[in-house]
Every structure is written in structure tokens, then in C-alpha cells.
Amino acid sequence: MIVNKNINRGIKNLSFIHTKHIRMVHHRVTIIGSGPAAHTAAIYLARAEIKPTLYEGMFANGIAAGGQLTTTTEIENFPGFPEGLTGSELMERMKQQSERFGTEIITETVAKVDTSVRPFKLWTEFNEDAEPHTTDALILATGASARRMDLLGEDKYWQQGISACAVCDGAVPIFRNKPLAVIGGGDSACEEACFLTKYGSKVYMLVRKDHLRASTIMQRRAEKNEKIEILYNTEAREAKGDGKFLGALRLFNNKTNQESDLPVNGLFYAIGHTPATSILAGQVDLHENGYVKTVPGSTITSVPGVFAAGDVQDSRYRQAVTSAGSGCMAALDAEKFLSEQE
Ligand code: FAD
Ligand code: NDP
């Protein structure tokens, strides 16, 4: 392989280096991700005339391009939309805004990165065995994804009654006018339980503690909904059914130590998320819980030139607007880094 590294370093924007045998793609700033963090970073960089390249993924981590908001219904807390709008619509608007200012969007999932030397290298699932794409700066905005429980019987009834996305699956006929359950006590659990009352005859929230973790407004909504019953100190032990579809859950009350069966035809997990950092292991420092470590108050990671924004580095706030805010910070941090290099 013949690559002139000096030429490579001097390349600005998207460039193609032709040598005798290879064709390399070099970007000035690469963004991995497609949620509010990625698109906000792209908008800022594109408006600063640093034409960024954004790899939006192709069902990366099982989530469509656009990220977690594509799995939900109404967004009522993103400023600027007093009437609310759907998560998918919000993300489509962000994508259009990125493109309007010249972001190059590539619908591929990044499979591997190498941040050991600059320019950084990255491979997508389509070019994993080929020459890597290179980039002077990298913004990680890969977000997070829903957790599963490994419940006894989960594999048998997965997508046959068990789901991790009420918005995606709640409307299917097997759940209509049937008792349903949601596991979790956070905002997602409350939101999903409320959403499922449109379809189910009753929705049980199974909460392992004696209180909810959700924000006050979401708690109130769930508590006020007559079709929702919250079962505290309750853990699911087993998913049972007729071999084809889910029909009941074996429950354990961790206060009374008693077990019981709860007839339900649907079970929805809302037990939190895992940061999408599998491609980053050994490349940037991660916290014990897998989230990317950043210098507090910035998006700077352990590797100069690599920045992290959104849920992938935020185990605390995890909101669309905070992700967008940190996407803006990543763009400004990357812009400063590039100007210092040049
Ligand atoms: P994400 O939205 O997680 O998107 C990252 C995306 O990047 C991935 O989904 C994937 O498509 C892509 N990607 C990942 N890895 C790769 C890769 N290797 N290569 C290429 N692409 C990749 N927040 C609110 O403020 N208001 C709400 O009402 C609200 N409702 C919610 C409802 C639900 C059901 C959930 C789950 C979350 C909700 N949130 C809400 C939280 C909000 O969705 C997140 O905080 C926000 O989407 C995080 O944005 P992000 O940019 O960090 O990444
Ligand atoms: P959270 O991490 O906030 O909550 C997870 C919930 O699941 C907790 O109640 C937790 O219990 C429970 N849990 C975790 N593991 C298990 C398990 N193995 N068995 C049983 N229960 C379990 O995640 P969310 O997805 O609810 O929220 C993520 C972020 O997205 C938050 O920042 C939230 O504010 C935001 N969001 C905002 C919305 C809005 O503003 N409208 C809507 C949805 C999400 P425990 O408390 O005991 O740990």
C-alpha cells in the first residue's frame, strides 16, 4: 500500500487521494451518529464552512437513522415547537437543516475506528476489509439503545408479545384490548404505559422499587391514568405462554417474598439504555458504565481531536435538547481544534 501521509494531512474537506493502487477518502470532520447531537454538530460545522461528513448508520444498534426519537410519539419539551411534533418529524427537520448548509450524509454504519494516530481511521460495514476513510477530527454521537432483561422465556416470546418499543409495536392486533405490562419506573416507562392505554384494556407498570424514578410530570400522568395500575416492589421472573404468544408473567414481590401469575398479552421493557460504545473500546477512555469520558463542561475526550456529544457521554440528563446542546459544544470544540492544528 502506498500512501503519502504528508499529502493526506494537508487535505481539506472531502478529498480523494489517488495512488497507483488505492483511492482514499479523507474528511476534515467526521460525525458518527444521527440523533440531535450529531445533527446539531453538523449544522454548526456546516455553517462554519467546515463541510462535515455524517455517518447516520443503517439501523445501527437496531435503531433507524434519526436515533431514539424515531421510536417515540409526541415530543412536547423541545423548545420552539409549542404544539409538539413527532420524534420522527423533529429528526427529519434536523436532517434537512444539516443538509441545507452542506453536510454530507452517508447512510452507513461505522464498524471500526482507529484513533491511535492522526488522521484517525474509520471503516464502515461496507468497507471493513478495504482502505479506511480518514479524518482530522472525529465527533462521536452514537447515542444509546434500549436494554433487554434476559428474562426466563424472553427468547421464546420476543416479538411474540415481548418488545422494547411500545411506539413501534403497541398498535399490533395481539395487544388490542388485552392486558399489557411495562417494566421500569423511569420517564420511558411512564410514557410507554400511557401510550399503551390507547390499545390495551389495562396496563400494569412493574416497578422493582417502592417509588418511581420518572420526572414529576410523567409520574402524575401515569398515576392519573385510570387504565394504569402501578405494582411497586414487583419483579418479573418468567414470561409464560402457549408456546406461540405471551400469556402471563410470573411475578415476585420483593417486599412480601411472594410469587404470583399476572395474565398479560404484552410486555414492554423500559429499563434504560446502554451507550453505543462497542466500536470505541480501547480507542477513547470510557466510564465503568460504558459511557464516554469527557472533560467536564466540554466534549473533549481522552484523545485530542476526538469529541463526544449526546447520550453516548451523558448517563444523567439524556434529553433531546441536552444532546443538541452538547452537539453544538462538540462542533465548537472541533472547530477550535482544527484551527489550532492549522
Ligand atoms: P440517539 O438519539 O441515541 O441517536 C444516535 C444514533 O446514531 C443511533 O440511534 C444510530 O441511528 C446512530 N449510530 C449509532 N452507532 C452508529 C454507528 N456506529 N455508525 C453510524 N451511526 C450510528 N428526550 C426528550 O428531550 N424529550 C422526549 O420526549 C423524549 N422522549 C423519549 C422517548 C423514548 C422512548 C426514548 C427512548 C427517549 C426519549 N428521549 C426524549 C431521550 C432522547 O431521545 C435522547 O436523549 C436523544 O435522542 C439522544 O440523542 P443522541 O444524539 O445522543 O443520539
Ligand atoms: P431510566 O434509566 O431513567 O429508568 C430506568 C428504569 O428502569 C428505572 O426505574 C429502573 O429502576 C428500571 N430498571 C432498570 N433495570 C431494571 C431491571 N433489570 N429490572 C427492573 N427494572 C429495571 O431510563 P428511561 O429510559 O426511563 O429514561 C432515559 C432518559 O430519557 C431519561 O433521562 C429520561 O428523562 C429521558 N426521557 C424523557 C422523556 C420525557 O421527557 N418525556 C420520556 C422518556 C425518556 P430503578 O429506578 O430501580 O433503578
Short mmCIF file of C-alpha atoms and ligand atoms in Angstrom, two decimals:
data_model
loop_
_atom_site.label_atom_id
_atom_site.label_comp_id
_atom_site.label_asym_id
_atom_site.label_seq_id
_atom_site.Cartn_x
_atom_site.Cartn_y
_atom_site.Cartn_z
CA MET A 1 0.00 0.00 0.00
CA ILE A 2 1.45 3.37 -0.98
CA VAL A 3 0.07 6.36 0.92
CA ASN A 4 1.76 9.72 1.09
CA LYS A 5 0.96 10.75 4.69
CA ASN A 6 2.07 14.34 4.17
CA ILE A 7 -0.36 14.79 1.30
CA ASN A 8 -3.02 13.10 3.36
CA ARG A 9 -2.58 15.51 6.30
CA GLY A 10 -2.89 18.57 4.10
CA ILE A 11 -6.18 17.59 2.54
CA LYS A 12 -9.13 19.80 3.37
CA ASN A 13 -12.79 18.79 3.18
CA LEU A 14 -13.81 15.63 1.37
CA SER A 15 -10.91 14.63 -0.84
CA PHE A 16 -9.85 11.66 -2.86
CA ILE A 17 -6.20 10.62 -2.97
CA HIS A 18 -5.28 8.54 -5.97
CA THR A 19 -2.12 6.49 -5.77
CA LYS A 20 -1.17 3.73 -8.09
CA HIS A 21 -3.48 1.19 -6.48
CA ILE A 22 -5.80 2.82 -3.95
CA ARG A 23 -8.41 5.51 -3.58
CA MET A 24 -8.65 7.05 -0.12
CA VAL A 25 -11.47 9.17 1.27
CA HIS A 26 -10.44 11.88 3.69
CA HIS A 27 -12.74 14.14 5.70
CA ARG A 28 -11.90 17.17 7.75
CA VAL A 29 -14.51 16.43 10.43
CA THR A 30 -16.45 13.21 10.69
CA ILE A 31 -19.55 12.81 12.84
CA ILE A 32 -20.75 9.33 13.76
CA GLY A 33 -24.44 9.26 14.70
CA SER A 34 -27.79 10.64 13.58
CA GLY A 35 -29.63 11.93 16.66
CA PRO A 36 -29.99 15.52 17.89
CA ALA A 37 -26.31 15.63 18.96
CA ALA A 38 -24.97 14.56 15.55
CA HIS A 39 -27.22 16.88 13.54
CA THR A 40 -26.65 19.90 15.77
CA ALA A 41 -22.87 19.40 15.46
CA ALA A 42 -23.32 19.09 11.68
CA ILE A 43 -25.40 22.29 11.43
CA TYR A 44 -22.80 24.32 13.34
CA LEU A 45 -19.82 22.90 11.41
CA ALA A 46 -21.53 23.27 8.04
CA ARG A 47 -22.45 26.89 8.78
CA ALA A 48 -18.81 27.48 9.75
CA GLU A 49 -17.92 26.24 6.23
CA ILE A 50 -16.18 23.13 7.53
CA LYS A 51 -18.13 20.72 5.37
CA PRO A 52 -18.68 17.86 7.83
CA THR A 53 -19.40 14.27 6.89
CA LEU A 54 -22.03 12.49 8.96
CA TYR A 55 -22.38 8.71 9.06
CA GLU A 56 -26.01 8.26 10.07
CA GLY A 57 -25.92 4.45 10.27
CA MET A 58 -28.18 1.86 8.74
CA PHE A 59 -30.20 0.54 11.69
CA ALA A 60 -27.09 0.92 13.85
CA ASN A 61 -27.81 -0.71 17.23
CA GLY A 62 -31.23 -1.67 15.87
CA ILE A 63 -32.38 1.98 15.69
CA ALA A 64 -33.30 3.79 12.48
CA ALA A 65 -31.29 6.79 11.32
CA GLY A 66 -32.57 9.67 13.41
CA GLY A 67 -31.88 7.89 16.68
CA GLN A 68 -34.00 7.24 19.74
CA LEU A 69 -36.59 9.92 18.99
CA THR A 70 -37.73 7.89 15.98
CA THR A 71 -39.03 5.30 18.46
CA THR A 72 -41.38 7.66 20.25
CA THR A 73 -44.56 9.65 19.54
CA GLU A 74 -45.04 13.28 20.53
CA ILE A 75 -42.15 15.48 21.65
CA GLU A 76 -43.56 18.20 23.85
CA ASN A 77 -40.42 19.52 25.51
CA PHE A 78 -38.18 20.52 22.61
CA PRO A 79 -38.16 24.34 22.59
CA GLY A 80 -39.62 26.05 19.54
CA PHE A 81 -42.48 23.64 18.94
CA PRO A 82 -45.30 24.79 21.27
CA GLU A 83 -47.81 22.41 19.68
CA GLY A 84 -45.41 19.46 19.90
CA LEU A 85 -44.37 17.25 16.99
CA THR A 86 -43.49 13.61 16.49
CA GLY A 87 -39.95 12.40 17.18
CA SER A 88 -39.53 11.30 13.56
CA GLU A 89 -40.66 14.68 12.27
CA LEU A 90 -38.26 16.51 14.58
CA MET A 91 -35.36 14.36 13.38
CA GLU A 92 -36.33 14.78 9.72
CA ARG A 93 -36.28 18.55 10.22
CA MET A 94 -32.84 18.38 11.86
CA LYS A 95 -31.54 16.28 8.97
CA GLN A 96 -32.92 18.77 6.44
CA GLN A 97 -31.21 21.61 8.33
CA SER A 98 -27.88 19.72 8.28
CA GLU A 99 -28.19 19.14 4.54
CA ARG A 100 -29.27 22.71 3.85
CA PHE A 101 -25.88 24.00 5.00
CA GLY A 102 -23.86 21.37 3.13
CA THR A 103 -23.38 18.38 5.45
CA GLU A 104 -22.55 15.23 3.54
CA ILE A 105 -24.72 12.43 4.96
CA ILE A 106 -23.67 8.83 4.41
CA THR A 107 -26.19 6.09 5.22
CA GLU A 108 -23.70 3.56 6.52
CA THR A 109 -22.83 2.22 9.95
CA VAL A 110 -19.29 2.78 11.17
CA ALA A 111 -17.94 -0.63 12.14
CA LYS A 112 -14.46 0.24 13.42
CA VAL A 113 -12.39 3.29 14.34
CA ASP A 114 -8.68 3.73 15.00
CA THR A 115 -7.84 6.85 17.00
CA SER A 116 -4.23 5.88 17.78
CA VAL A 117 -2.74 8.30 15.22
CA ARG A 118 -3.99 11.29 13.24
CA PRO A 119 -5.58 11.35 10.79
CA PHE A 120 -7.98 8.96 12.51
CA LYS A 121 -9.18 5.98 10.52
CA LEU A 122 -12.66 4.57 10.20
CA TRP A 123 -14.25 1.69 8.40
CA THR A 124 -17.94 1.20 7.62
CA GLU A 125 -19.71 -2.14 7.40
CA PHE A 126 -19.35 -1.89 3.63
CA ASN A 127 -15.60 -1.18 3.55
CA GLU A 128 -14.45 -3.12 6.61
CA ASP A 129 -11.87 -5.07 4.62
CA ALA A 130 -10.90 -2.14 2.42
CA GLU A 131 -8.94 1.08 2.84
CA PRO A 132 -10.19 3.11 5.80
CA HIS A 133 -11.67 6.55 5.44
CA THR A 134 -9.59 9.13 7.34
CA THR A 135 -10.49 12.26 9.26
CA ASP A 136 -8.68 15.10 11.02
CA ALA A 137 -11.28 15.35 13.80
CA LEU A 138 -13.98 12.99 14.97
CA ILE A 139 -17.26 13.62 16.78
CA LEU A 140 -18.83 10.61 18.49
CA ALA A 141 -22.61 10.94 18.74
CA THR A 142 -23.69 7.30 18.59
CA GLY A 143 -26.26 7.63 21.38
CA ALA A 144 -27.67 4.73 23.33
CA SER A 145 -30.12 1.84 22.93
CA ALA A 146 -32.82 0.09 24.95
CA ARG A 147 -31.80 -2.67 27.39
CA ARG A 148 -33.24 -6.17 27.48
CA MET A 149 -33.71 -8.28 30.61
CA ASP A 150 -32.80 -11.88 29.72
CA LEU A 151 -35.97 -12.98 31.47
CA LEU A 152 -36.76 -16.70 31.50
CA GLY A 153 -38.90 -17.27 28.39
CA GLU A 154 -37.83 -13.94 26.83
CA ASP A 155 -36.25 -15.51 23.77
CA LYS A 156 -39.32 -17.67 23.13
CA TYR A 157 -41.75 -14.75 23.27
CA TRP A 158 -39.52 -11.95 21.91
CA GLN A 159 -41.63 -10.14 19.31
CA GLN A 160 -44.40 -12.65 20.13
CA GLY A 161 -45.64 -10.46 22.96
CA ILE A 162 -42.37 -9.03 24.31
CA SER A 163 -40.93 -5.81 22.89
CA ALA A 164 -38.63 -2.96 23.87
CA CYS A 165 -40.53 -0.35 21.89
CA ALA A 166 -44.17 0.40 22.67
CA VAL A 167 -44.37 3.03 19.96
CA CYS A 168 -43.13 0.61 17.32
CA ASP A 169 -45.17 -2.42 18.39
CA GLY A 170 -48.03 -1.24 20.62
CA ALA A 171 -50.61 -0.98 17.84
CA VAL A 172 -50.30 -4.57 16.57
CA PRO A 173 -53.52 -6.64 16.84
CA ILE A 174 -52.27 -9.09 19.51
CA PHE A 175 -52.26 -6.23 22.02
CA ARG A 176 -55.70 -4.75 21.22
CA ASN A 177 -58.00 -4.71 24.26
CA LYS A 178 -55.66 -7.05 26.12
CA PRO A 179 -53.89 -6.58 29.48
CA LEU A 180 -50.32 -5.35 28.99
CA ALA A 181 -47.31 -4.73 31.23
CA VAL A 182 -44.41 -2.29 31.18
CA ILE A 183 -41.27 -2.92 33.24
CA GLY A 184 -39.50 0.14 34.61
CA GLY A 185 -40.15 3.22 36.67
CA GLY A 186 -38.49 5.97 34.62
CA ASP A 187 -39.83 8.53 32.14
CA SER A 188 -39.82 5.95 29.33
CA ALA A 189 -41.89 3.51 31.39
CA CYS A 190 -44.48 6.19 32.25
CA GLU A 191 -44.62 7.43 28.68
CA GLU A 192 -44.92 3.95 27.22
CA ALA A 193 -47.57 2.91 29.76
CA CYS A 194 -49.67 5.99 28.89
CA PHE A 195 -49.21 5.34 25.19
CA LEU A 196 -50.23 1.68 25.54
CA THR A 197 -53.53 2.61 27.21
CA LYS A 198 -54.70 3.58 23.71
CA TYR A 199 -54.58 -0.08 22.76
CA GLY A 200 -54.63 -2.35 25.83
CA SER A 201 -57.56 -3.00 28.16
CA LYS A 202 -55.28 -2.30 31.14
CA VAL A 203 -51.58 -1.52 31.59
CA TYR A 204 -49.58 -2.68 34.62
CA MET A 205 -46.34 -0.90 35.44
CA LEU A 206 -43.97 -3.31 37.18
CA VAL A 207 -41.61 -1.28 39.36
CA ARG A 208 -38.89 -3.04 41.34
CA LYS A 209 -38.54 -0.27 43.95
CA ASP A 210 -41.22 1.30 46.15
CA HIS A 211 -41.12 4.52 44.09
CA LEU A 212 -40.81 5.75 40.52
CA ARG A 213 -37.68 7.35 39.12
CA ALA A 214 -39.59 9.36 36.49
CA SER A 215 -39.92 13.16 36.48
CA THR A 216 -42.88 14.52 38.46
CA ILE A 217 -44.96 15.42 35.41
CA MET A 218 -44.58 11.94 33.91
CA GLN A 219 -45.33 10.27 37.25
CA ARG A 220 -48.53 12.28 37.58
CA ARG A 221 -49.64 11.33 34.10
CA ALA A 222 -49.20 7.63 34.80
CA GLU A 223 -50.78 7.83 38.25
CA LYS A 224 -53.82 9.76 36.96
CA ASN A 225 -54.47 7.39 34.08
CA GLU A 226 -57.32 5.10 35.11
CA LYS A 227 -56.15 2.28 32.86
CA ILE A 228 -52.73 2.13 34.53
CA GLU A 229 -52.03 0.18 37.72
CA ILE A 230 -48.59 0.57 39.24
CA LEU A 231 -47.29 -2.53 41.04
CA TYR A 232 -44.40 -1.50 43.30
CA ASN A 233 -41.72 -3.86 44.68
CA THR A 234 -42.56 -6.12 41.78
CA GLU A 235 -40.09 -8.06 39.64
CA ALA A 236 -40.85 -10.22 36.61
CA ARG A 237 -39.33 -13.69 36.90
CA GLU A 238 -40.63 -15.54 33.85
CA ALA A 239 -42.54 -14.99 30.63
CA LYS A 240 -45.14 -17.70 30.08
CA GLY A 241 -47.50 -18.52 27.23
CA ASP A 242 -48.90 -21.14 24.91
CA GLY A 243 -45.56 -21.65 23.17
CA LYS A 244 -46.51 -19.16 20.46
CA PHE A 245 -47.64 -15.98 22.22
CA LEU A 246 -47.06 -14.49 25.65
CA GLY A 247 -49.98 -15.10 28.04
CA ALA A 248 -48.73 -14.34 31.55
CA LEU A 249 -45.83 -13.22 33.72
CA ARG A 250 -44.53 -14.91 36.84
CA LEU A 251 -44.05 -12.08 39.34
CA PHE A 252 -42.07 -11.83 42.56
CA ASN A 253 -42.91 -9.30 45.26
CA ASN A 254 -39.58 -8.40 46.86
CA LYS A 255 -41.30 -6.98 49.97
CA THR A 256 -43.51 -9.97 50.79
CA ASN A 257 -41.34 -12.59 49.02
CA GLN A 258 -44.47 -13.95 47.35
CA GLU A 259 -44.78 -15.14 43.77
CA SER A 260 -47.89 -14.85 41.59
CA ASP A 261 -49.02 -15.05 37.95
CA LEU A 262 -50.27 -11.97 36.11
CA PRO A 263 -52.17 -12.64 32.87
CA VAL A 264 -50.83 -10.24 30.19
CA ASN A 265 -50.56 -10.50 26.42
CA GLY A 266 -47.89 -7.87 26.00
CA LEU A 267 -44.70 -6.99 27.87
CA PHE A 268 -42.71 -3.86 27.10
CA TYR A 269 -39.26 -3.17 28.52
CA ALA A 270 -38.49 0.40 29.53
CA ILE A 271 -35.49 -0.28 31.75
CA GLY A 272 -32.98 2.16 30.44
CA HIS A 273 -30.32 2.23 27.83
CA THR A 274 -26.80 1.11 27.01
CA PRO A 275 -24.44 3.60 25.38
CA ALA A 276 -23.41 2.67 21.83
CA THR A 277 -19.70 2.45 22.56
CA SER A 278 -18.77 -1.03 21.34
CA ILE A 279 -16.72 0.42 18.46
CA LEU A 280 -14.91 2.74 20.88
CA ALA A 281 -13.45 0.18 23.29
CA GLY A 282 -9.70 0.79 23.56
CA GLN A 283 -10.00 3.95 21.42
CA VAL A 284 -11.15 6.53 23.99
CA ASP A 285 -11.48 6.32 27.77
CA LEU A 286 -14.89 5.07 28.91
CA HIS A 287 -16.58 5.19 32.33
CA GLU A 288 -17.31 1.91 34.09
CA ASN A 289 -20.92 2.04 32.83
CA GLY A 290 -19.65 2.27 29.24
CA TYR A 291 -20.33 5.98 28.64
CA VAL A 292 -17.55 8.04 27.01
CA LYS A 293 -15.48 10.11 29.45
CA THR A 294 -15.34 13.81 28.62
CA VAL A 295 -13.63 16.70 30.37
CA PRO A 296 -16.45 18.24 32.49
CA GLY A 297 -18.02 21.24 30.79
CA SER A 298 -16.68 20.24 27.38
CA THR A 299 -16.91 17.45 24.79
CA ILE A 300 -13.16 16.75 24.88
CA THR A 301 -12.34 13.05 25.25
CA SER A 302 -9.09 11.37 26.27
CA VAL A 303 -7.87 11.62 22.64
CA PRO A 304 -7.05 15.10 21.26
CA GLY A 305 -9.22 15.66 18.18
CA VAL A 306 -11.94 13.21 19.28
CA PHE A 307 -15.07 14.74 20.79
CA ALA A 308 -18.21 13.12 22.22
CA ALA A 309 -21.74 14.55 22.36
CA GLY A 310 -25.22 13.43 23.35
CA ASP A 311 -26.34 10.33 25.20
CA VAL A 312 -23.13 8.44 24.43
CA GLN A 313 -21.37 10.60 27.03
CA ASP A 314 -24.32 11.55 29.23
CA SER A 315 -25.73 8.99 31.63
CA ARG A 316 -27.57 11.67 33.60
CA TYR A 317 -29.72 14.06 31.53
CA ARG A 318 -30.27 12.08 28.28
CA GLN A 319 -32.68 14.53 26.67
CA ALA A 320 -33.03 15.67 23.07
CA VAL A 321 -32.28 19.25 23.99
CA THR A 322 -29.23 18.42 26.12
CA SER A 323 -27.95 16.18 23.32
CA ALA A 324 -28.43 19.01 20.84
CA GLY A 325 -26.63 21.38 23.25
CA SER A 326 -23.63 19.11 23.56
CA GLY A 327 -23.63 18.63 19.76
CA CYS A 328 -23.18 22.38 19.47
CA MET A 329 -20.34 22.22 22.01
CA ALA A 330 -18.64 19.40 20.07
CA ALA A 331 -18.77 21.43 16.85
CA LEU A 332 -17.20 24.44 18.56
CA ASP A 333 -14.56 22.25 20.25
CA ALA A 334 -13.74 20.56 16.92
CA GLU A 335 -13.57 23.88 15.07
CA LYS A 336 -11.13 25.24 17.67
CA PHE A 337 -9.04 22.08 17.49
CA LEU A 338 -8.79 22.29 13.69
CA SER A 339 -7.85 25.96 13.69
CA GLU A 340 -5.11 25.27 16.26
CA GLN A 341 -3.75 22.45 14.09
CA GLU A 342 -3.69 24.62 11.03
P1 FAD B 1 -29.51 9.00 19.64
O1 FAD B 1 -30.85 9.61 19.53
O2 FAD B 1 -29.35 7.83 20.55
O3 FAD B 1 -29.07 8.58 18.17
C1 FAD B 1 -27.83 8.03 17.87
C2 FAD B 1 -27.98 7.30 16.55
O4 FAD B 1 -26.74 7.24 15.86
C3 FAD B 1 -28.34 5.81 16.69
O5 FAD B 1 -29.64 5.60 17.03
C4 FAD B 1 -27.97 5.28 15.33
O6 FAD B 1 -29.00 5.54 14.40
C5 FAD B 1 -26.72 6.13 15.00
N1 FAD B 1 -25.49 5.33 15.24
C6 FAD B 1 -25.15 4.64 16.38
N2 FAD B 1 -23.99 3.98 16.19
C7 FAD B 1 -23.60 4.25 14.93
C8 FAD B 1 -22.51 3.83 14.14
N3 FAD B 1 -21.57 3.01 14.62
N4 FAD B 1 -22.42 4.29 12.86
C9 FAD B 1 -23.37 5.14 12.36
N5 FAD B 1 -24.43 5.54 13.06
C10 FAD B 1 -24.56 5.11 14.32
N6 FAD B 1 -35.96 13.30 25.12
C11 FAD B 1 -36.61 14.46 25.17
O7 FAD B 1 -35.99 15.52 25.29
N7 FAD B 1 -37.97 14.51 25.04
C12 FAD B 1 -38.73 13.41 24.88
O8 FAD B 1 -39.94 13.49 24.80
C13 FAD B 1 -38.05 12.17 24.82
N8 FAD B 1 -38.75 11.03 24.63
C14 FAD B 1 -38.07 9.83 24.57
C15 FAD B 1 -38.82 8.66 24.36
C16 FAD B 1 -38.17 7.44 24.29
C17 FAD B 1 -38.99 6.17 24.07
C18 FAD B 1 -36.75 7.39 24.41
C19 FAD B 1 -36.04 6.05 24.31
C20 FAD B 1 -36.01 8.54 24.60
C21 FAD B 1 -36.66 9.78 24.70
N9 FAD B 1 -35.97 10.96 24.92
C22 FAD B 1 -36.63 12.15 24.96
C23 FAD B 1 -34.49 10.97 25.02
C24 FAD B 1 -33.87 11.34 23.63
O9 FAD B 1 -34.40 10.51 22.62
C25 FAD B 1 -32.36 11.17 23.64
O10 FAD B 1 -31.82 11.89 24.72
C26 FAD B 1 -31.71 11.69 22.36
O11 FAD B 1 -32.29 11.10 21.22
C27 FAD B 1 -30.22 11.38 22.34
O12 FAD B 1 -29.70 11.90 21.17
P2 FAD B 1 -28.27 11.48 20.64
O13 FAD B 1 -28.00 12.45 19.54
O14 FAD B 1 -27.29 11.37 21.71
O15 FAD B 1 -28.39 10.04 20.00
P1 NDP B 2 -34.01 5.45 33.31
O1 NDP B 2 -32.64 4.93 33.43
O2 NDP B 2 -34.32 6.82 33.73
O3 NDP B 2 -35.03 4.48 34.11
C1 NDP B 2 -34.92 3.08 34.00
C2 NDP B 2 -35.96 2.44 34.90
O4 NDP B 2 -35.92 1.02 34.71
C3 NDP B 2 -35.72 2.69 36.39
O5 NDP B 2 -36.95 2.82 37.05
C4 NDP B 2 -35.01 1.41 36.81
O6 NDP B 2 -35.26 1.07 38.13
C5 NDP B 2 -35.67 0.38 35.94
N1 NDP B 2 -34.84 -0.81 35.70
C6 NDP B 2 -33.58 -0.84 35.21
N2 NDP B 2 -33.15 -2.12 35.11
C7 NDP B 2 -34.17 -2.89 35.55
C8 NDP B 2 -34.34 -4.28 35.68
N3 NDP B 2 -33.37 -5.15 35.33
N4 NDP B 2 -35.49 -4.74 36.18
C9 NDP B 2 -36.49 -3.90 36.52
N5 NDP B 2 -36.41 -2.55 36.40
C10 NDP B 2 -35.24 -2.05 35.92
O7 NDP B 2 -34.39 5.24 31.76
P2 NDP B 2 -35.55 5.88 30.85
O8 NDP B 2 -35.44 5.11 29.58
O9 NDP B 2 -36.83 5.89 31.55
O10 NDP B 2 -35.11 7.39 30.58
C11 NDP B 2 -33.85 7.66 29.91
C12 NDP B 2 -33.70 9.17 29.70
O11 NDP B 2 -34.63 9.60 28.69
C13 NDP B 2 -34.01 9.92 31.00
O12 NDP B 2 -33.12 10.97 31.12
C14 NDP B 2 -35.41 10.43 30.76
O13 NDP B 2 -35.65 11.63 31.47
C15 NDP B 2 -35.44 10.63 29.22
N6 NDP B 2 -36.82 10.53 28.73
C16 NDP B 2 -37.56 11.66 28.77
C17 NDP B 2 -38.88 11.63 28.43
C18 NDP B 2 -39.64 12.89 28.54
O14 NDP B 2 -39.08 13.88 28.96
N7 NDP B 2 -40.90 12.92 28.12
C19 NDP B 2 -39.56 10.38 28.00
C20 NDP B 2 -38.68 9.23 28.04
C21 NDP B 2 -37.37 9.31 28.40
P3 NDP B 2 -34.50 1.77 39.37
O15 NDP B 2 -35.11 3.12 39.50
O16 NDP B 2 -34.82 0.84 40.46
O17 NDP B 2 -33.04 1.80 39.02
#
